[in-house]
Each structure stands twice: as C-alpha cells, then as structure tokens.
Tab-separated table of C-alpha atoms and ligand atoms in Angstrom:
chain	number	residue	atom	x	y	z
A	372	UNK	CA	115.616	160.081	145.556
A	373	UNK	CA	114.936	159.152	149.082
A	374	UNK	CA	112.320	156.771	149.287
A	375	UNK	CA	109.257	156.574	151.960
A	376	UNK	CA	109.564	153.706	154.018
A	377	UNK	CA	105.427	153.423	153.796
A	378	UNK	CA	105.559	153.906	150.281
A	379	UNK	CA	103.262	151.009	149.068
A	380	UNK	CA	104.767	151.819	145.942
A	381	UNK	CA	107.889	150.209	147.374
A	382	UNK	CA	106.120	146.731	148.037
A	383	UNK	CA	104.739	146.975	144.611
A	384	UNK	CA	107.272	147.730	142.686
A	385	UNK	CA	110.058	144.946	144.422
A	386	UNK	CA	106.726	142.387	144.958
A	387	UNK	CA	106.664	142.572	140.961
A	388	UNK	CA	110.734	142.390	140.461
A	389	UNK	CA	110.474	139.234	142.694
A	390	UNK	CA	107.494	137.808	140.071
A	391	UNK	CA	109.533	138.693	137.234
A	392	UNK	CA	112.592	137.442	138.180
A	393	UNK	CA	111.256	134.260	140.013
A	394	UNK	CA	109.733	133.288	136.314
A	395	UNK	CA	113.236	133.779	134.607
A	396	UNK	CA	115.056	131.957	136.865
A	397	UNK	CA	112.357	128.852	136.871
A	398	UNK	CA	111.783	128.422	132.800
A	399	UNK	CA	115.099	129.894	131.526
A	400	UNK	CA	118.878	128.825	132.887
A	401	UNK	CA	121.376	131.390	133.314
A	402	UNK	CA	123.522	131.106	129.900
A	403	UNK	CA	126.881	130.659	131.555
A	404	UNK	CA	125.367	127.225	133.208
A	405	UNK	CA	123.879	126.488	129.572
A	406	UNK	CA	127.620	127.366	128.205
A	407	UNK	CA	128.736	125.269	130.878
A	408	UNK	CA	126.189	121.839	130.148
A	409	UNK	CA	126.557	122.160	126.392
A	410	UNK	CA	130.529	121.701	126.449
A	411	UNK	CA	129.697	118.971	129.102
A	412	UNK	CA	127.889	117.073	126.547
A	413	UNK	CA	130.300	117.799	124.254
A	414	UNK	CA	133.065	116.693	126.058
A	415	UNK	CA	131.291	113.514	127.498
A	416	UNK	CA	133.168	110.254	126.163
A	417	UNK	CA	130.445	107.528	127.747
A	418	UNK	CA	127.483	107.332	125.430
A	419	UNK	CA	124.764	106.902	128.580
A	420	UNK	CA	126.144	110.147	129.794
A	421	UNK	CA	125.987	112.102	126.833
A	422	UNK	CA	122.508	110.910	125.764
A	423	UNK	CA	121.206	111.599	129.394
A	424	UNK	CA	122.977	115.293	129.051
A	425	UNK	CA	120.944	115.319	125.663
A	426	UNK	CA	117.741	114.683	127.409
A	427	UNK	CA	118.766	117.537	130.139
A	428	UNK	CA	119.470	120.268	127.302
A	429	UNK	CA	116.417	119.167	125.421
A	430	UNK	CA	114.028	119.697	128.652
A	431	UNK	CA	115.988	123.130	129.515
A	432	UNK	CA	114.832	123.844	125.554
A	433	UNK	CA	111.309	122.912	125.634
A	434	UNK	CA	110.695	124.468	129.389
A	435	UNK	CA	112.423	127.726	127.616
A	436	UNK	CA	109.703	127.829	125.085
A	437	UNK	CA	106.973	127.399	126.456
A	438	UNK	CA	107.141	129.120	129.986
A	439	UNK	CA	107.019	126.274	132.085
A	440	UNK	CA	109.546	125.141	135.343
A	441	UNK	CA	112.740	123.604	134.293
A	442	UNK	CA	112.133	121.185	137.132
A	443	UNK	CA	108.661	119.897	138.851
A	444	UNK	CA	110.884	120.612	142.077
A	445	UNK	CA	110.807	124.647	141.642
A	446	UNK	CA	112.647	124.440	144.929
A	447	UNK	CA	112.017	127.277	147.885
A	448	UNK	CA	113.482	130.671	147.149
A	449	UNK	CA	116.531	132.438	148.677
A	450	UNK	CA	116.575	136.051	147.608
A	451	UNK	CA	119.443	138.615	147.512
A	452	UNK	CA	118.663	142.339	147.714
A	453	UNK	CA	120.859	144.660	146.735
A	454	UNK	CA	120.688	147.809	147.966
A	455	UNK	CA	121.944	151.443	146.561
A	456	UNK	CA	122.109	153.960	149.494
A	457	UNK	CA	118.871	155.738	148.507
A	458	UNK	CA	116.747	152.794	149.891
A	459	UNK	CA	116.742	152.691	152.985
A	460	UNK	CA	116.555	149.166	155.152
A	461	UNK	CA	112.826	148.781	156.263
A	462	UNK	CA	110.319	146.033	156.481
A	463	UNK	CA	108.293	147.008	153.081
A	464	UNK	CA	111.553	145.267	151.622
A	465	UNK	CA	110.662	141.457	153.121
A	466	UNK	CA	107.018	142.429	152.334
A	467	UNK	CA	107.719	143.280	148.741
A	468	UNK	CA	109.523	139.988	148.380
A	469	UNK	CA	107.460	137.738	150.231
A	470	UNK	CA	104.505	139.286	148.217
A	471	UNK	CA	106.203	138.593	144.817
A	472	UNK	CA	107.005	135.104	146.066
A	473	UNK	CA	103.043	134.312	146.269
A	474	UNK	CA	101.985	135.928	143.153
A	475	UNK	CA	104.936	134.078	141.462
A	476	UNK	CA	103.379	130.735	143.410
A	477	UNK	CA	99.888	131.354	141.852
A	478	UNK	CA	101.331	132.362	138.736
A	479	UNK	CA	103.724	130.801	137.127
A	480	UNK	CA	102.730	128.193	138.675
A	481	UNK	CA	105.367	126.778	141.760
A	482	UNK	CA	105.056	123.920	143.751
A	483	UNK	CA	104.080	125.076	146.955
A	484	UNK	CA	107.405	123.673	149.061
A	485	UNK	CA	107.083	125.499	152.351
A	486	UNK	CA	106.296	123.482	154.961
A	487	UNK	CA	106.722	124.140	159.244
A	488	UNK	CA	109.551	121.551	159.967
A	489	UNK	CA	107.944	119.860	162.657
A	490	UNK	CA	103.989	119.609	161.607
A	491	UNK	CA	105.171	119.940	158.020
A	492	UNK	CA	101.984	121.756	157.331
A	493	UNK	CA	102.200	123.451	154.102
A	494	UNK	CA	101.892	127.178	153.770
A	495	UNK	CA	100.867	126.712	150.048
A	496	UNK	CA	102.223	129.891	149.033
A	497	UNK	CA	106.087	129.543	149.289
A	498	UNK	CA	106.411	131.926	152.328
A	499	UNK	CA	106.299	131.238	156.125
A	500	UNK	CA	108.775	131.799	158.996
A	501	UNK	CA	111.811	132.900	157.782
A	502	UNK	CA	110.935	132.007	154.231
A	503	UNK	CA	111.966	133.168	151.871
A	504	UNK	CA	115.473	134.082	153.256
A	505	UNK	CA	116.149	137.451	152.408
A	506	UNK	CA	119.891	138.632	152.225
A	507	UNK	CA	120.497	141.916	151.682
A	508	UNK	CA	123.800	143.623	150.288
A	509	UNK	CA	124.858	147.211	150.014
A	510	UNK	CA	124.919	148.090	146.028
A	511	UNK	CA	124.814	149.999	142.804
A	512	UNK	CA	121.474	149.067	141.883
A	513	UNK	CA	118.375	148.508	143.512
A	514	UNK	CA	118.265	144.647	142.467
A	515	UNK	CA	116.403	141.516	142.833
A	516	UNK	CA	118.480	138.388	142.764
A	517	UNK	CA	116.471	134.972	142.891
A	518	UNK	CA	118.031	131.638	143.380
A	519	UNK	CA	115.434	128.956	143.988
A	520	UNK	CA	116.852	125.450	145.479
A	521	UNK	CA	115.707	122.276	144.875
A	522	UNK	CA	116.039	119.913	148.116
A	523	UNK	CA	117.409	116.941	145.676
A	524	UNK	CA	121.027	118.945	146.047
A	525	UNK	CA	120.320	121.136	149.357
A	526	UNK	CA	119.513	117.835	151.300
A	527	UNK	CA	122.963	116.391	150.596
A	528	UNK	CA	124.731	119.406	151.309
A	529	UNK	CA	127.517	119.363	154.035
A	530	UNK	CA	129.702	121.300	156.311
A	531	UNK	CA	132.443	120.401	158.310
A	532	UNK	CA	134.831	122.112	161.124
A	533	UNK	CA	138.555	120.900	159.872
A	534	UNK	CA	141.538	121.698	161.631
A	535	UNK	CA	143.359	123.648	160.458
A	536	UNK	CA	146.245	121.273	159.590
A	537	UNK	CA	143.641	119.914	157.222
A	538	UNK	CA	143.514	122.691	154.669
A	539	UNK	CA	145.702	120.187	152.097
A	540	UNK	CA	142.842	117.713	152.802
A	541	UNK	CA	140.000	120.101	151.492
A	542	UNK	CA	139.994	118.582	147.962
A	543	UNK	CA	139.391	115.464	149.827
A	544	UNK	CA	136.382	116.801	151.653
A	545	UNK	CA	134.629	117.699	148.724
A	546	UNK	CA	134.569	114.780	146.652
A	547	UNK	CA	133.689	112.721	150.015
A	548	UNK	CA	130.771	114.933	149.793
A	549	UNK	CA	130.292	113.885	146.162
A	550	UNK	CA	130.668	110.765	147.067
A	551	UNK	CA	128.134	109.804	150.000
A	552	UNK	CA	125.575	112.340	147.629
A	553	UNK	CA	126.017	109.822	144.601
A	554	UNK	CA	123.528	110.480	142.013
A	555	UNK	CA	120.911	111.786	144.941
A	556	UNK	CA	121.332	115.603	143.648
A	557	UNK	CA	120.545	115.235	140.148
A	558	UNK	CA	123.993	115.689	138.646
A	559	UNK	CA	126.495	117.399	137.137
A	560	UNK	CA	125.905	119.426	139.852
A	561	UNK	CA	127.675	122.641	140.789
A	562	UNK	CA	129.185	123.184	144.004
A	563	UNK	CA	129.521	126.248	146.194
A	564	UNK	CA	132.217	125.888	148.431
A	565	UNK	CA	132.395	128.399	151.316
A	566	UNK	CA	136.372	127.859	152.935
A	567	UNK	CA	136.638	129.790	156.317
A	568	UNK	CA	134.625	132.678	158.461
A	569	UNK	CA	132.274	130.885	160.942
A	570	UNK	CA	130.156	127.850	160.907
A	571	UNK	CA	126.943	129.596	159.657
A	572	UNK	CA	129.046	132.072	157.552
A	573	UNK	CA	130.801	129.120	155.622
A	574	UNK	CA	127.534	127.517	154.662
A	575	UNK	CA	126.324	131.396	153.100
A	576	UNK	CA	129.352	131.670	151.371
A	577	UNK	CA	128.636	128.411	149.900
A	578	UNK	CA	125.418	129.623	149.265
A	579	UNK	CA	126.802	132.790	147.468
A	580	UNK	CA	129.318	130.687	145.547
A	581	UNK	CA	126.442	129.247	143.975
A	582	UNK	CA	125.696	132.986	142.464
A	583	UNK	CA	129.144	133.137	140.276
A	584	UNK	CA	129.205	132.397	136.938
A	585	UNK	CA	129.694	128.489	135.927
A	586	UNK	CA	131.581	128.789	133.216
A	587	UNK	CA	134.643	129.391	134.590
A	588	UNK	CA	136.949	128.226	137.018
A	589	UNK	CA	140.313	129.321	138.772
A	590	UNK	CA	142.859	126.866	139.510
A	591	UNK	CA	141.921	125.839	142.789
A	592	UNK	CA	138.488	125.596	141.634
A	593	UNK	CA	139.252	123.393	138.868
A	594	UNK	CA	141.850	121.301	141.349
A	595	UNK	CA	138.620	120.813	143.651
A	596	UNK	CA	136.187	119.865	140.368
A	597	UNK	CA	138.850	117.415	139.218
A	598	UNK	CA	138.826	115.914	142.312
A	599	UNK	CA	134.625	115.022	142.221
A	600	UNK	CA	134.980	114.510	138.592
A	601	UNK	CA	137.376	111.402	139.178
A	602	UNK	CA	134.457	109.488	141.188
A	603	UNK	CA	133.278	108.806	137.613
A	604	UNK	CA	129.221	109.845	138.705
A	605	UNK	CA	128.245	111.311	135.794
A	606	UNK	CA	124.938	112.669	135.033
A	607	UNK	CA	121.997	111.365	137.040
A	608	UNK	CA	124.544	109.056	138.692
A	609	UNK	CA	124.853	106.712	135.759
A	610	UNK	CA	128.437	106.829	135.268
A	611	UNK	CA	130.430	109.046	133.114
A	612	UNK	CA	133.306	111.785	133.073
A	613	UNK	CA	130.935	115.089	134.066
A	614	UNK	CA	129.624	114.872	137.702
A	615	UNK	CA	130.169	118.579	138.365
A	616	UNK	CA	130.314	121.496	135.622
A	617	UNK	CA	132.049	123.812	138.183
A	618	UNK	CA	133.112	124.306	141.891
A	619	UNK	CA	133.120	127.402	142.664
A	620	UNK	CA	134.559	129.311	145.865
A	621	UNK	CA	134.536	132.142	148.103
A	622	UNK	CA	136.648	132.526	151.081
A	623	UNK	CA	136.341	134.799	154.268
A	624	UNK	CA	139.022	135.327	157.450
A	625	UNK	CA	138.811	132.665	160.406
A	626	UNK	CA	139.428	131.855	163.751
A	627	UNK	CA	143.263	130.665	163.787
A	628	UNK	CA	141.880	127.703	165.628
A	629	UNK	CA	139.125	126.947	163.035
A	630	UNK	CA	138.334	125.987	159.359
A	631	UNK	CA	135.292	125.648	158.598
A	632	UNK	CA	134.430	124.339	154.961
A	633	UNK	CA	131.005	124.192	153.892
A	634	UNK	CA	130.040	122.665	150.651
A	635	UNK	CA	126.362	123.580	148.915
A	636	UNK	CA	125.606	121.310	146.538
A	637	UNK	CA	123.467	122.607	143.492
A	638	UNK	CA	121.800	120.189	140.710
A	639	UNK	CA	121.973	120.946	137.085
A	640	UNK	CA	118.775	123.058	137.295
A	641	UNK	CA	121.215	125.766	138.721
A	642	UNK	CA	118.859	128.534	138.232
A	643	UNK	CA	119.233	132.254	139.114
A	644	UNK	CA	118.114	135.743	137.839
A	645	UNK	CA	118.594	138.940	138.705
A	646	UNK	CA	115.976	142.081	137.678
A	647	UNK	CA	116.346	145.538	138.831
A	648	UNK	CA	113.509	147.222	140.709
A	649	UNK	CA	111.557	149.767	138.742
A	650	UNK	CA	110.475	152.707	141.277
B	1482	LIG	S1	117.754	118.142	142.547
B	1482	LIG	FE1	117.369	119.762	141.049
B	1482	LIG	S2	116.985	118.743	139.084
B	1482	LIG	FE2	116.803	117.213	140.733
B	1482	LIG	S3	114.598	117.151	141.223
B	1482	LIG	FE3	115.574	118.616	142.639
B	1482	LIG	S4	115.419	120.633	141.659
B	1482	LIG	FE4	115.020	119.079	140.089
C-alpha cells in the first residue's frame, strides 16, 4: 500500500505510536536491562551497593505499577523511524513524531526539558529546533523506536579523535571517561561506544549502541566493561563492584588517518521501546 504523503492519517497514526511508545519506555525498562540490574544485585559483594541496587529495582517496580516515570528526569527524546519501502520519506513523518512527543508531554506527564541553548527558554512541550532528533532507517516494519536521555549521563558523555596507533589504548579511554564522570551519571550505567566513521558519526553510533540489548556482551565488550568496572564506582558512585551493566559497541570504516571513539554514557534508567505504526 502506497501511502499519501498528505494523508493526515499518517500524522495520526505515527503521532499515537510515538505516545504509546514514549509511555513504555518512561514507566517500564526494557527486560534485558532489568535481566541485566537484577544479576547486578545479585552479583554485588559490597552491602551499600547491593542495598542501593535494591532501592533502584524497587523504584523500577513501583513506577511499573502504577504508570508513573522511572525517573523525575524523563530526559528529551531521540526517535528512530524505521521505514518499510511503502512509506515514503516526507515531512508528515517529523510531524507525526513531534505531535506524539507533546501529547506524550501532557499526558503521561514529562518534564518539559527542551530549552533554546542560549536563552534557555523552555518550549514546555518537549519539541523545538531540531528536537526531537529524528533518525530514520530503511526497514521491515513501519516502527517507532523511542529512547529518551536523561542529561545526568548525556552531559558526561565524551568523544575523542585517537590516532590511530592508539587503538590498544581504547580500553583506556573508556574508563578515563568513567572516571572524570564518577558517580555524576547515576550508575551502573551502560555505555555506547561508537569506534570509527567520522566525528559526528562516532558519537551516533554510540548513540545506537545504546539500542542493543544489555544483557549481553562480546568479548571486546566485556574487555572494555571490565576495564570501568575496576574503578570500583559502583552504583550512585558509592563504591562497589557494578559501575556499568554493559558496554556495548558498534563500529563503522574510517579515515586511515583517523579514529574517532565516541563514548555515550547512559544511566541505569536505560529506557527504550519500540511500537509499530498502525495505518
Ligand atoms: S542520569 Fe538517569 S537516573 Fe540519573 S537523574 Fe538523569 S535520567 Fe534519572
């Protein structure tokens, strides 16, 4: 079915998906992070550390039942569009989103985070210039993927241009990162790690990272989460063995001069959801 670009049906129907999946993502954690904090907790040997991950899974339960944010920070949104080849590219897309991002603000409710960066005058809706960023992806599915971000973790985010003699000292760069964040992001965080393309293209892989499932690592993932997990942060920076659940990255071709890493540091609230547009 080819759809009509000034079908308002269009805006409707992805303005609602946005609503919908906007209130998963902010009352309900994805259950691979869940998986991922419960063996934290299970596996924590200092006794501040696991109490404090007690406290963490108890608010993720009680924000679960009744409907409310995880998090009074419910962050900005960054939304990822997936698009089967019926759909065609066209601005009713960003309106439908931008339009499910204010109902969701009135609704739910969200904290109204979108401010201008110099005036910082607040849009009180969640949208503005450039907000939300939209990224869209050829696909399958006509899908709406939600991933709202906290500035706790986003503020203490970092990318670097390495040389490329310094790929051995990546490991390094991301606990540093760890390290000058301290307990700043709210952790066990997760980080996204984007390793090569350009400088903005690293940071949105790191960005995308942030989409894979936590509960598993490969080996250079769990090399990299060793490495932050030896500062000895713990959760909410009061010491103890968890400081990150997962690191998780994606990779992309560079210049044979460059290497950019960029590291995209998420707090425990890692939320995320993903509906599927009803036309
Ligand atoms: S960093 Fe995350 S958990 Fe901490 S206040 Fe911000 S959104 Fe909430």
């Amino acid at each position: 079915m080819m759809v009509n670009q000034a079908d308002p049906g269009l805006v409707e129907a992805l303005a609602d998906a946005t609503e919908r999946a906007l209130r998963e993502a902010e009352t309900r954690l994805p259950p691979d992070v869940l998986a991922a904090l419960r063996r934290a907790a299970a596996a924590e040997t200092n006794g501040i550390a696991r109490q404090e991950l007690g406290n963490i899974l108890e608010n993720i339960a009680l924000a679960g039942e009744r409907g409310l944010p995880i998090c009074q920070d419910t962050g900005v949104p960054v939304v990822y569009l997936s698009l089967p080849p019926e759909i065609p590219f066209s601005p009713a897309l960003f309106e439908g989103v931008r339009e499910g991002v204010r109902r969701a603000t009135a609704a739910i409710p969200l904290r109204p985070n979108a401010v201008d960066p110099i005036t910082r005058q607040n849009t009180g809706d969640n949208t503005g210039a450039g907000m939300p960023p939209i990224h869209v992806v050829p696909g399958e599915r006509f899908t709406v993927t939600v991933l709202p971000k906290g500035a706790g973790s986003e503020n203490v985010s970092r990318i670097g241009m390495l040389l490329p003699s310094q790929a051995a000292g990546i490991p390094e760069f991301v606990a540093e990162t760890m390290l000058i964040a301290g307990g700043r992001p709210c952790p066990p965080v997760i980080l996204g790690v984007g390793i090569g393309g350009t400088f903005d293209a690293a940071a949105a892989l790191a960005k995308e990272a942030l989409l894979l499932p936590a509960d598993t690592m490969d080996k250079y993932e769990q090399e990299l989460c060793d490495a932050v997990n030896a500062l000895g942060i713990g959760p909410m920076g009061l010491g103890g063995d968890v400081t990150a659940l997962a690191v998780k990255v994606k990779r992309a071709a560079c210049h044979t001069a460059s290497l950019p890493v960029a590291v995209n540091v998420q707090c425990w609230a890692s939320r995320r959801a993903s509906v599927e547009v009803r036309l």
